[in-house]
Tab-separated table of C-alpha atoms in Angstrom:
chain	number	residue	atom	x	y	z
A	1	UNK	CA	-26.636	-5.623	16.805
A	2	UNK	CA	-28.093	-3.608	13.887
A	3	UNK	CA	-28.436	-5.513	10.927
A	4	UNK	CA	-27.746	-2.411	8.523
A	5	UNK	CA	-25.303	-3.307	5.807
A	6	UNK	CA	-23.488	-0.689	3.707
A	7	UNK	CA	-22.936	-1.972	0.333
A	8	UNK	CA	-21.204	1.026	-1.358
A	9	UNK	CA	-17.405	1.297	-1.574
A	10	UNK	CA	-17.630	5.193	-1.294
A	11	UNK	CA	-18.468	6.132	2.334
A	12	UNK	CA	-19.745	9.614	3.365
A	13	UNK	CA	-17.707	10.667	6.143
A	14	UNK	CA	-18.389	13.147	9.103
A	15	UNK	CA	-15.114	14.161	10.565
A	16	UNK	CA	-14.657	15.778	13.995
A	17	UNK	CA	-11.576	17.612	15.213
A	18	UNK	CA	-10.375	17.592	11.737
A	19	UNK	CA	-7.161	19.830	12.146
A	20	UNK	CA	-5.760	20.743	8.761
A	21	UNK	CA	-7.390	17.645	7.075
A	22	UNK	CA	-4.595	14.902	7.454
A	23	UNK	CA	-6.989	12.049	8.246
A	24	UNK	CA	-9.744	13.358	5.941
A	25	UNK	CA	-7.192	13.587	3.015
A	26	UNK	CA	-6.132	10.133	3.605
A	27	UNK	CA	-9.793	8.917	3.414
A	28	UNK	CA	-10.548	10.965	0.174
A	29	UNK	CA	-7.532	9.401	-1.388
A	30	UNK	CA	-9.099	5.989	-0.769
A	31	UNK	CA	-12.267	7.302	-2.713
A	32	UNK	CA	-14.547	8.357	0.147
A	33	UNK	CA	-16.314	11.777	0.464
A	34	UNK	CA	-16.154	14.126	3.448
A	35	UNK	CA	-19.621	15.820	4.217
A	36	UNK	CA	-19.067	17.407	7.620
A	37	UNK	CA	-15.808	18.813	9.389
A	38	UNK	CA	-15.432	20.386	12.856
A	39	UNK	CA	-12.342	22.281	13.954
A	40	UNK	CA	-11.590	25.170	16.386
A	41	UNK	CA	-8.118	26.168	15.433
A	42	UNK	CA	-8.222	29.225	13.158
A	43	UNK	CA	-5.114	28.280	11.197
A	44	UNK	CA	-6.361	24.827	10.549
A	45	UNK	CA	-9.856	26.208	9.653
A	46	UNK	CA	-8.074	28.199	6.900
A	47	UNK	CA	-6.621	25.132	5.469
A	48	UNK	CA	-9.977	23.267	5.643
A	49	UNK	CA	-11.742	26.013	3.926
A	50	UNK	CA	-9.124	26.039	1.110
A	51	UNK	CA	-8.628	22.286	0.625
A	52	UNK	CA	-12.226	21.101	1.288
A	53	UNK	CA	-14.466	23.670	-0.202
A	54	UNK	CA	-18.266	23.704	-0.018
A	55	UNK	CA	-18.443	21.309	3.111
A	56	UNK	CA	-20.262	22.234	6.405
A	57	UNK	CA	-17.552	23.218	8.708
A	58	UNK	CA	-18.763	24.284	12.064
A	59	UNK	CA	-16.171	25.474	14.600
A	60	UNK	CA	-17.045	23.203	17.526
A	61	UNK	CA	-18.245	19.585	17.651
A	62	UNK	CA	-20.780	20.581	20.285
A	63	UNK	CA	-22.632	22.563	17.706
A	64	UNK	CA	-23.597	19.377	15.883
A	65	UNK	CA	-26.731	17.756	17.350
A	66	UNK	CA	-27.067	14.958	15.068
A	67	UNK	CA	-25.033	13.652	12.169
A	68	UNK	CA	-26.134	14.000	8.608
A	69	UNK	CA	-28.651	11.256	7.724
A	70	UNK	CA	-26.515	9.742	5.025
A	71	UNK	CA	-23.418	9.417	7.293
A	72	UNK	CA	-21.535	5.982	6.769
A	73	UNK	CA	-18.466	6.757	8.777
A	74	UNK	CA	-18.009	9.004	11.885
A	75	UNK	CA	-14.299	9.804	12.018
A	76	UNK	CA	-12.231	11.564	14.757
A	77	UNK	CA	-8.632	12.458	15.330
A	78	UNK	CA	-7.519	13.200	18.777
A	79	UNK	CA	-3.680	12.779	18.350
A	80	UNK	CA	-3.077	16.464	19.146
A	81	UNK	CA	-5.436	16.629	22.110
A	82	UNK	CA	-4.277	17.187	25.517
A	83	UNK	CA	-4.167	14.106	27.834
A	84	UNK	CA	-5.009	15.533	31.259
A	85	UNK	CA	-7.181	14.326	34.008
A	86	UNK	CA	-8.982	11.181	33.824
A	87	UNK	CA	-12.013	9.908	31.932
A	88	UNK	CA	-14.286	10.965	34.712
A	89	UNK	CA	-12.569	14.248	35.514
A	90	UNK	CA	-11.396	16.156	32.488
A	91	UNK	CA	-10.748	19.672	33.158
A	92	UNK	CA	-10.673	21.040	29.583
A	93	UNK	CA	-12.830	20.806	26.590
A	94	UNK	CA	-9.753	20.202	24.457
A	95	UNK	CA	-8.659	17.096	26.415
A	96	UNK	CA	-8.685	13.606	24.845
A	97	UNK	CA	-11.543	12.388	27.155
A	98	UNK	CA	-13.786	15.405	26.380
A	99	UNK	CA	-13.352	15.027	22.640
A	100	UNK	CA	-13.978	11.217	22.773
A	101	UNK	CA	-17.076	11.986	24.754
A	102	UNK	CA	-18.234	14.254	21.861
A	103	UNK	CA	-17.811	11.267	19.651
A	104	UNK	CA	-19.925	9.100	21.873
A	105	UNK	CA	-22.633	11.638	22.087
A	106	UNK	CA	-23.124	11.760	18.394
A	107	UNK	CA	-23.015	7.857	18.292
A	108	UNK	CA	-25.817	8.080	20.691
A	109	UNK	CA	-27.920	10.707	18.771
A	110	UNK	CA	-27.205	8.981	15.336
A	111	UNK	CA	-27.404	5.389	16.330
A	112	UNK	CA	-27.674	4.216	12.664
A	113	UNK	CA	-24.146	5.271	11.733
A	114	UNK	CA	-22.647	2.082	10.722
A	115	UNK	CA	-18.802	2.754	11.203
A	116	UNK	CA	-16.775	4.814	13.602
A	117	UNK	CA	-12.945	5.483	13.133
A	118	UNK	CA	-10.812	6.918	15.935
A	119	UNK	CA	-7.149	8.029	15.631
A	120	UNK	CA	-5.307	8.875	18.980
A	121	UNK	CA	-1.915	9.079	20.565
A	122	UNK	CA	-0.577	5.692	22.056
A	123	UNK	CA	-1.006	7.490	25.426
A	124	UNK	CA	-4.776	6.332	25.183
A	125	UNK	CA	-3.608	2.822	26.216
A	126	UNK	CA	-1.871	4.115	29.361
A	127	UNK	CA	-3.421	4.497	32.769
A	128	UNK	CA	-5.283	7.717	33.480
A	129	UNK	CA	-5.625	9.616	36.856
A	130	UNK	CA	-7.840	6.730	38.078
A	131	UNK	CA	-5.388	4.029	37.168
A	132	UNK	CA	-7.712	2.841	34.272
A	133	UNK	CA	-6.536	3.314	30.630
A	134	UNK	CA	-8.938	5.659	28.764
A	135	UNK	CA	-9.137	3.137	26.176
A	136	UNK	CA	-10.945	0.766	28.617
A	137	UNK	CA	-13.610	3.421	29.444
A	138	UNK	CA	-14.026	4.141	25.684
A	139	UNK	CA	-14.611	0.686	24.495
A	140	UNK	CA	-17.063	-0.006	27.233
A	141	UNK	CA	-19.093	2.839	25.899
A	142	UNK	CA	-18.891	1.289	22.353
A	143	UNK	CA	-20.084	-2.099	23.957
A	144	UNK	CA	-22.963	-0.287	25.584
A	145	UNK	CA	-24.048	1.201	22.194
A	146	UNK	CA	-23.927	-2.212	20.443
A	147	UNK	CA	-20.788	-1.711	18.466
A	148	UNK	CA	-18.218	-4.290	17.787
A	149	UNK	CA	-14.623	-2.899	18.121
A	150	UNK	CA	-10.906	-3.518	17.299
A	151	UNK	CA	-7.908	-1.263	17.691
A	152	UNK	CA	-4.208	-1.663	16.977
A	153	UNK	CA	-1.160	0.714	17.020
A	154	UNK	CA	0.238	1.772	13.605
A	155	UNK	CA	3.533	3.263	12.857
A	156	UNK	CA	3.784	5.724	9.893
A	157	UNK	CA	7.280	4.048	9.052
A	158	UNK	CA	5.139	1.226	7.556
A	159	UNK	CA	3.936	3.522	5.073
A	160	UNK	CA	7.106	5.515	3.915
A	161	UNK	CA	7.173	8.193	6.498
A	162	UNK	CA	10.337	8.234	8.884
A	163	UNK	CA	8.375	8.194	12.021
A	164	UNK	CA	8.312	5.086	14.282
A	165	UNK	CA	6.089	6.283	16.879
A	166	UNK	CA	2.948	4.376	16.851
A	167	UNK	CA	-0.565	5.727	17.307
A	168	UNK	CA	-3.827	3.954	18.203
A	169	UNK	CA	-6.428	3.413	15.504
A	170	UNK	CA	-9.793	2.075	16.616
A	171	UNK	CA	-12.624	0.870	14.458
A	172	UNK	CA	-16.051	0.261	15.495
A	173	UNK	CA	-19.069	-1.292	13.588
A	174	UNK	CA	-22.616	-1.865	13.855
A	175	UNK	CA	-22.730	-4.658	11.218
A	176	UNK	CA	-19.227	-5.827	10.123
A	177	UNK	CA	-16.305	-7.197	12.014
A	178	UNK	CA	-13.853	-4.502	12.500
A	179	UNK	CA	-10.901	-7.074	12.750
A	180	UNK	CA	-11.252	-7.717	9.079
A	181	UNK	CA	-10.569	-3.811	8.617
A	182	UNK	CA	-7.608	-3.526	10.955
A	183	UNK	CA	-6.020	-6.880	11.714
A	184	UNK	CA	-5.822	-8.619	8.343
A	185	UNK	CA	-2.405	-7.401	7.238
A	186	UNK	CA	0.781	-7.473	9.547
A	187	UNK	CA	4.391	-7.203	8.167
A	188	UNK	CA	5.874	-7.946	11.498
A	189	UNK	CA	8.836	-6.177	13.121
A	190	UNK	CA	10.539	-3.484	11.121
A	191	UNK	CA	13.125	-4.550	8.678
A	192	UNK	CA	16.670	-4.369	9.992
A	193	UNK	CA	19.042	-1.850	8.448
A	194	UNK	CA	22.557	-0.665	8.998
A	195	UNK	CA	22.279	2.674	10.749
A	196	UNK	CA	25.419	4.982	10.499
A	197	UNK	CA	27.687	5.105	13.527
A	198	UNK	CA	28.367	8.164	15.702
A	199	UNK	CA	31.572	9.036	13.531
A	200	UNK	CA	29.800	8.638	10.195
A	201	UNK	CA	28.153	11.779	8.391
A	202	UNK	CA	24.367	11.739	8.640
A	203	UNK	CA	21.321	13.954	8.732
A	204	UNK	CA	20.013	15.225	12.001
A	205	UNK	CA	16.413	16.779	12.755
A	206	UNK	CA	16.277	18.788	16.004
A	207	UNK	CA	12.693	19.175	17.102
A	208	UNK	CA	11.498	21.580	19.841
A	209	UNK	CA	9.037	19.783	22.112
A	210	UNK	CA	6.020	21.339	23.675
A	211	UNK	CA	7.891	21.643	26.989
A	212	UNK	CA	10.547	23.623	25.343
A	213	UNK	CA	13.215	20.745	25.198
A	214	UNK	CA	14.956	20.023	21.947
A	215	UNK	CA	15.122	16.578	20.928
A	216	UNK	CA	17.450	15.250	18.194
A	217	UNK	CA	16.675	12.526	15.827
A	218	UNK	CA	19.016	10.876	13.393
A	219	UNK	CA	17.516	8.020	11.504
A	220	UNK	CA	13.765	8.362	12.308
A	221	UNK	CA	11.729	10.744	14.393
A	222	UNK	CA	9.669	9.231	17.283
A	223	UNK	CA	6.647	11.622	17.093
A	224	UNK	CA	7.358	15.034	15.389
A	225	UNK	CA	6.123	18.068	17.163
A	226	UNK	CA	5.417	20.528	14.474
A	227	UNK	CA	7.165	23.698	15.547
A	228	UNK	CA	8.842	26.611	13.753
A	229	UNK	CA	11.942	26.368	15.942
A	230	UNK	CA	12.894	22.861	14.391
A	231	UNK	CA	16.185	22.725	12.576
A	232	UNK	CA	17.865	20.105	10.182
A	233	UNK	CA	21.663	19.595	9.758
A	234	UNK	CA	22.639	17.451	6.725
A	235	UNK	CA	26.308	16.238	5.874
A	236	UNK	CA	28.456	18.980	4.755
A	237	UNK	CA	25.819	21.567	5.297
A	238	UNK	CA	25.117	24.116	7.898
A	239	UNK	CA	22.190	24.355	10.536
A	240	UNK	CA	19.043	25.393	8.958
A	241	UNK	CA	15.558	25.865	9.772
A	242	UNK	CA	13.424	22.804	8.872
A	243	UNK	CA	11.168	23.660	5.926
A	244	UNK	CA	7.289	23.745	6.493
A	245	UNK	CA	7.002	21.487	3.393
A	246	UNK	CA	9.192	18.904	5.165
A	247	UNK	CA	7.075	19.068	8.215
A	248	UNK	CA	3.970	18.559	5.947
A	249	UNK	CA	5.580	15.493	4.324
A	250	UNK	CA	6.371	13.981	8.001
A	251	UNK	CA	2.484	13.705	8.137
A	252	UNK	CA	2.269	12.435	4.653
A	253	UNK	CA	0.791	15.574	3.232
A	254	UNK	CA	1.727	16.959	-0.245
A	255	UNK	CA	4.265	19.952	0.037
A	256	UNK	CA	2.295	23.265	0.353
A	257	UNK	CA	-0.953	21.714	1.842
A	258	UNK	CA	-1.105	24.401	4.542
A	259	UNK	CA	-0.265	27.391	2.101
A	260	UNK	CA	-3.645	29.066	1.722
A	261	UNK	CA	-2.477	32.094	-0.213
A	262	UNK	CA	-0.339	32.959	-3.239
A	263	UNK	CA	3.424	32.454	-2.264
A	264	UNK	CA	5.338	35.859	-1.886
A	265	UNK	CA	8.057	37.030	-3.984
A	266	UNK	CA	11.391	35.433	-3.533
A	267	UNK	CA	13.325	37.152	-0.735
A	268	UNK	CA	10.192	38.416	0.968
A	269	UNK	CA	9.986	37.803	4.653
A	270	UNK	CA	7.538	34.930	5.192
A	271	UNK	CA	5.418	34.389	8.395
A	272	UNK	CA	5.028	30.559	8.609
A	273	UNK	CA	3.499	30.424	12.097
A	274	UNK	CA	-0.046	29.895	10.799
A	275	UNK	CA	1.215	26.900	8.716
A	276	UNK	CA	2.963	25.354	11.776
A	277	UNK	CA	-0.106	25.974	13.829
A	278	UNK	CA	-2.291	24.193	11.193
A	279	UNK	CA	0.145	21.167	11.283
A	280	UNK	CA	0.104	21.021	15.118
A	281	UNK	CA	-3.638	20.809	15.057
A	282	UNK	CA	-3.476	17.503	13.198
A	283	UNK	CA	-0.253	15.431	13.848
A	284	UNK	CA	-1.569	12.663	11.530
A	285	UNK	CA	-0.377	10.311	8.962
A	286	UNK	CA	-1.998	10.525	5.432
A	287	UNK	CA	-0.863	7.175	4.059
A	288	UNK	CA	-1.991	5.302	7.190
A	289	UNK	CA	-5.539	6.731	6.839
A	290	UNK	CA	-5.653	5.994	3.167
A	291	UNK	CA	-4.730	2.325	3.947
A	292	UNK	CA	-7.649	2.261	6.429
A	293	UNK	CA	-9.995	3.865	4.015
A	294	UNK	CA	-9.079	1.349	1.454
A	295	UNK	CA	-9.928	-1.440	3.806
A	296	UNK	CA	-13.182	0.393	4.792
A	297	UNK	CA	-14.136	0.581	1.082
A	298	UNK	CA	-14.161	-3.225	0.973
A	299	UNK	CA	-14.570	-4.405	4.542
A	300	UNK	CA	-15.568	-7.916	3.743
A	301	UNK	CA	-12.725	-8.778	1.434
A	302	UNK	CA	-10.252	-10.189	3.948
A	303	UNK	CA	-11.097	-12.227	7.128
A	304	UNK	CA	-9.025	-11.976	10.298
A	305	UNK	CA	-8.042	-15.105	12.026
A	306	UNK	CA	-10.449	-15.765	15.059
A	307	UNK	CA	-7.822	-18.329	16.646
A	308	UNK	CA	-5.091	-15.717	17.368
A	309	UNK	CA	-6.876	-13.763	19.988
A	310	UNK	CA	-6.058	-14.184	23.789
A	311	UNK	CA	-9.017	-13.563	26.078
A	312	UNK	CA	-8.527	-10.850	28.832
A	313	UNK	CA	-8.221	-12.370	32.225
A	314	UNK	CA	-10.147	-9.231	33.400
A	315	UNK	CA	-12.187	-6.637	31.621
A	316	UNK	CA	-9.816	-4.008	33.065
A	317	UNK	CA	-6.498	-4.785	32.141
A	318	UNK	CA	-3.119	-2.849	32.946
A	319	UNK	CA	-1.050	-2.585	30.982
A	320	UNK	CA	-3.661	-2.478	28.161
A	321	UNK	CA	-2.344	-4.418	25.057
A	322	UNK	CA	-1.356	-2.513	21.785
A	323	UNK	CA	-3.938	-4.586	19.799
A	324	UNK	CA	-7.286	-5.699	21.159
A	325	UNK	CA	-10.931	-6.406	20.007
A	326	UNK	CA	-14.435	-7.447	21.141
A	327	UNK	CA	-16.677	-8.766	18.470
A	328	UNK	CA	-19.414	-10.150	20.748
A	329	UNK	CA	-17.476	-12.879	22.569
A	330	UNK	CA	-15.552	-10.908	24.939
A	331	UNK	CA	-12.416	-8.898	24.997
A	332	UNK	CA	-9.355	-10.366	23.554
A	333	UNK	CA	-5.753	-9.294	22.848
A	334	UNK	CA	-4.041	-9.924	19.563
A	335	UNK	CA	-0.375	-10.320	18.672
A	336	UNK	CA	-0.144	-7.751	16.025
A	337	UNK	CA	2.808	-5.282	15.249
A	338	UNK	CA	2.432	-1.606	14.644
A	339	UNK	CA	3.607	-2.283	10.963
A	340	UNK	CA	0.571	-3.429	8.720
A	341	UNK	CA	2.711	-3.381	5.658
A	342	UNK	CA	6.407	-3.830	4.815
A	343	UNK	CA	8.037	-0.515	4.227
A	344	UNK	CA	8.685	0.508	0.460
A	345	UNK	CA	11.642	-1.495	-0.769
A	346	UNK	CA	11.499	-3.556	2.382
A	347	UNK	CA	13.756	-0.950	4.168
A	348	UNK	CA	12.693	1.576	6.625
A	349	UNK	CA	12.584	5.348	5.492
A	350	UNK	CA	15.410	7.496	6.859
A	351	UNK	CA	15.558	11.203	7.453
A	352	UNK	CA	18.728	11.757	5.515
A	353	UNK	CA	16.995	10.763	2.296
A	354	UNK	CA	13.668	12.506	3.341
A	355	UNK	CA	14.427	15.997	4.441
A	356	UNK	CA	15.105	18.643	1.627
A	357	UNK	CA	18.835	19.600	1.603
A	358	UNK	CA	19.534	23.275	2.046
A	359	UNK	CA	19.978	25.332	-1.345
A	360	UNK	CA	23.357	27.058	-2.167
A	361	UNK	CA	23.683	29.721	0.432
A	362	UNK	CA	22.673	27.588	3.266
A	363	UNK	CA	18.914	28.107	3.212
A	364	UNK	CA	15.955	28.092	0.960
A	365	UNK	CA	14.036	31.394	0.109
A	366	UNK	CA	11.419	32.009	2.754
A	367	UNK	CA	13.440	29.808	5.280
A	368	UNK	CA	13.490	31.086	8.964
A	369	UNK	CA	16.720	32.097	10.502
A	370	UNK	CA	18.041	29.847	13.123
A	371	UNK	CA	18.878	31.979	16.203
A	372	UNK	CA	22.135	31.595	18.303
A	373	UNK	CA	20.036	30.294	21.255
A	374	UNK	CA	18.441	27.662	19.202
A	375	UNK	CA	21.806	26.587	17.768
A	376	UNK	CA	23.221	26.241	21.188
A	377	UNK	CA	20.277	24.160	22.134
A	378	UNK	CA	20.876	21.881	19.192
A	379	UNK	CA	24.508	21.298	20.138
A	380	UNK	CA	23.490	20.423	23.789
A	381	UNK	CA	20.851	17.998	22.408
A	382	UNK	CA	23.513	16.344	20.290
A	383	UNK	CA	25.867	15.824	23.051
A	384	UNK	CA	23.202	14.670	25.301
A	385	UNK	CA	22.161	11.998	22.873
A	386	UNK	CA	25.847	10.878	22.579
A	387	UNK	CA	26.762	12.373	19.145
A	388	UNK	CA	29.925	14.370	18.695
A	389	UNK	CA	28.814	17.746	16.982
A	390	UNK	CA	30.288	18.266	13.494
A	391	UNK	CA	32.848	21.082	12.919
A	392	UNK	CA	30.325	23.520	11.315
A	393	UNK	CA	28.014	23.310	14.365
A	394	UNK	CA	31.017	23.564	16.972
A	395	UNK	CA	31.810	26.790	15.022
A	396	UNK	CA	28.335	27.990	15.494
A	397	UNK	CA	28.586	27.145	19.122
A	398	UNK	CA	31.868	28.955	19.651
A	399	UNK	CA	30.537	32.134	17.883
A	400	UNK	CA	27.363	32.047	19.769
A	401	UNK	CA	28.959	31.700	23.149
A	402	UNK	CA	31.317	34.468	22.234
A	403	UNK	CA	28.471	36.780	21.213
A	404	UNK	CA	26.581	35.948	24.600
A	405	UNK	CA	29.581	36.593	26.558
A	406	UNK	CA	30.302	39.991	24.935
A	407	UNK	CA	26.680	41.043	25.526
A	408	UNK	CA	26.946	40.096	29.082
A	409	UNK	CA	30.232	41.994	29.571
A	410	UNK	CA	28.806	45.020	27.837
A	411	UNK	CA	25.645	44.886	30.217
A	412	UNK	CA	28.006	44.735	33.329
């Protein structure tokens, strides 16, 4: 192992696949400095140029041959990347495996980089086309390069964001114990709460998925796909388009983060597509990254228990555990929950108190109009989820079906 020890609490970070800067913003909130960013999406690059000025921002990670000599932390977010093919056969440079191989290439070309941080979707733990989880091949490469590693799943709900879908966070170190960064805090299972019943008024968020389906969420989202066709229905209100600033807040960003030009005059039509595209390039969680950044600022403050680990029976384990590590004595699983910290107030955040209620008149200035087709999809999604649509949504359904029937009759 490299004996290099980093003593400063302010790390210099090289960020790959930066999206609109969710991971990077979280790390800067913990006091770290971003010195390099790569991103190919044009809308996300506009946000990076506005929010991280004066930083080298090549379009493609392949353009970076070696990391800056003063890099303390190599960070990469591949949450939004495609999961296709296998580790050995990935058909797209935008796939998870291809992006992770770029991380490994720079770890090899810059071997004195002391820390590595990777954020990915929980699908990284699932078997790929060869029946082996991608995480298995990834940590094998970490071991070959002399890095100790640890990973766990982390749910944004632990940090005040109403999203309970966990993502994988992996930390590698040349000199420290990554367990001390990731595994020293655990709040256990999510706190119980009395969820409203099907007959009680509550807020709903309708989220258009990448395959075109509409998912309905009532108390929490389970992975929000940033899409302009998403809608919100609050008690006593109509069906309105979900505001972009609420989608920003679902990633822990401050409202307006993706706004890169002067806001238009009230009443002026607004094209929010670039803002939605920028959010889709990240799909991260700022407070989770701020928590990890704070732990990396003082990685030796807390010590993880070495007695809780359970050794792997085989180096290739299916299913792969949500939390595992190897610090030189072999691979082990650890019984750690996706909730490093208790939610604020010891109660999980819920969508009803999170999304912005519509203004008088049913929508805010600049909001997109909900089409009849989208409204019908929302009604169908509610019924499919076992909920009875409220009267105002049934009225929309009746009117939309009548309009569609009239159009079909006129065309006949």
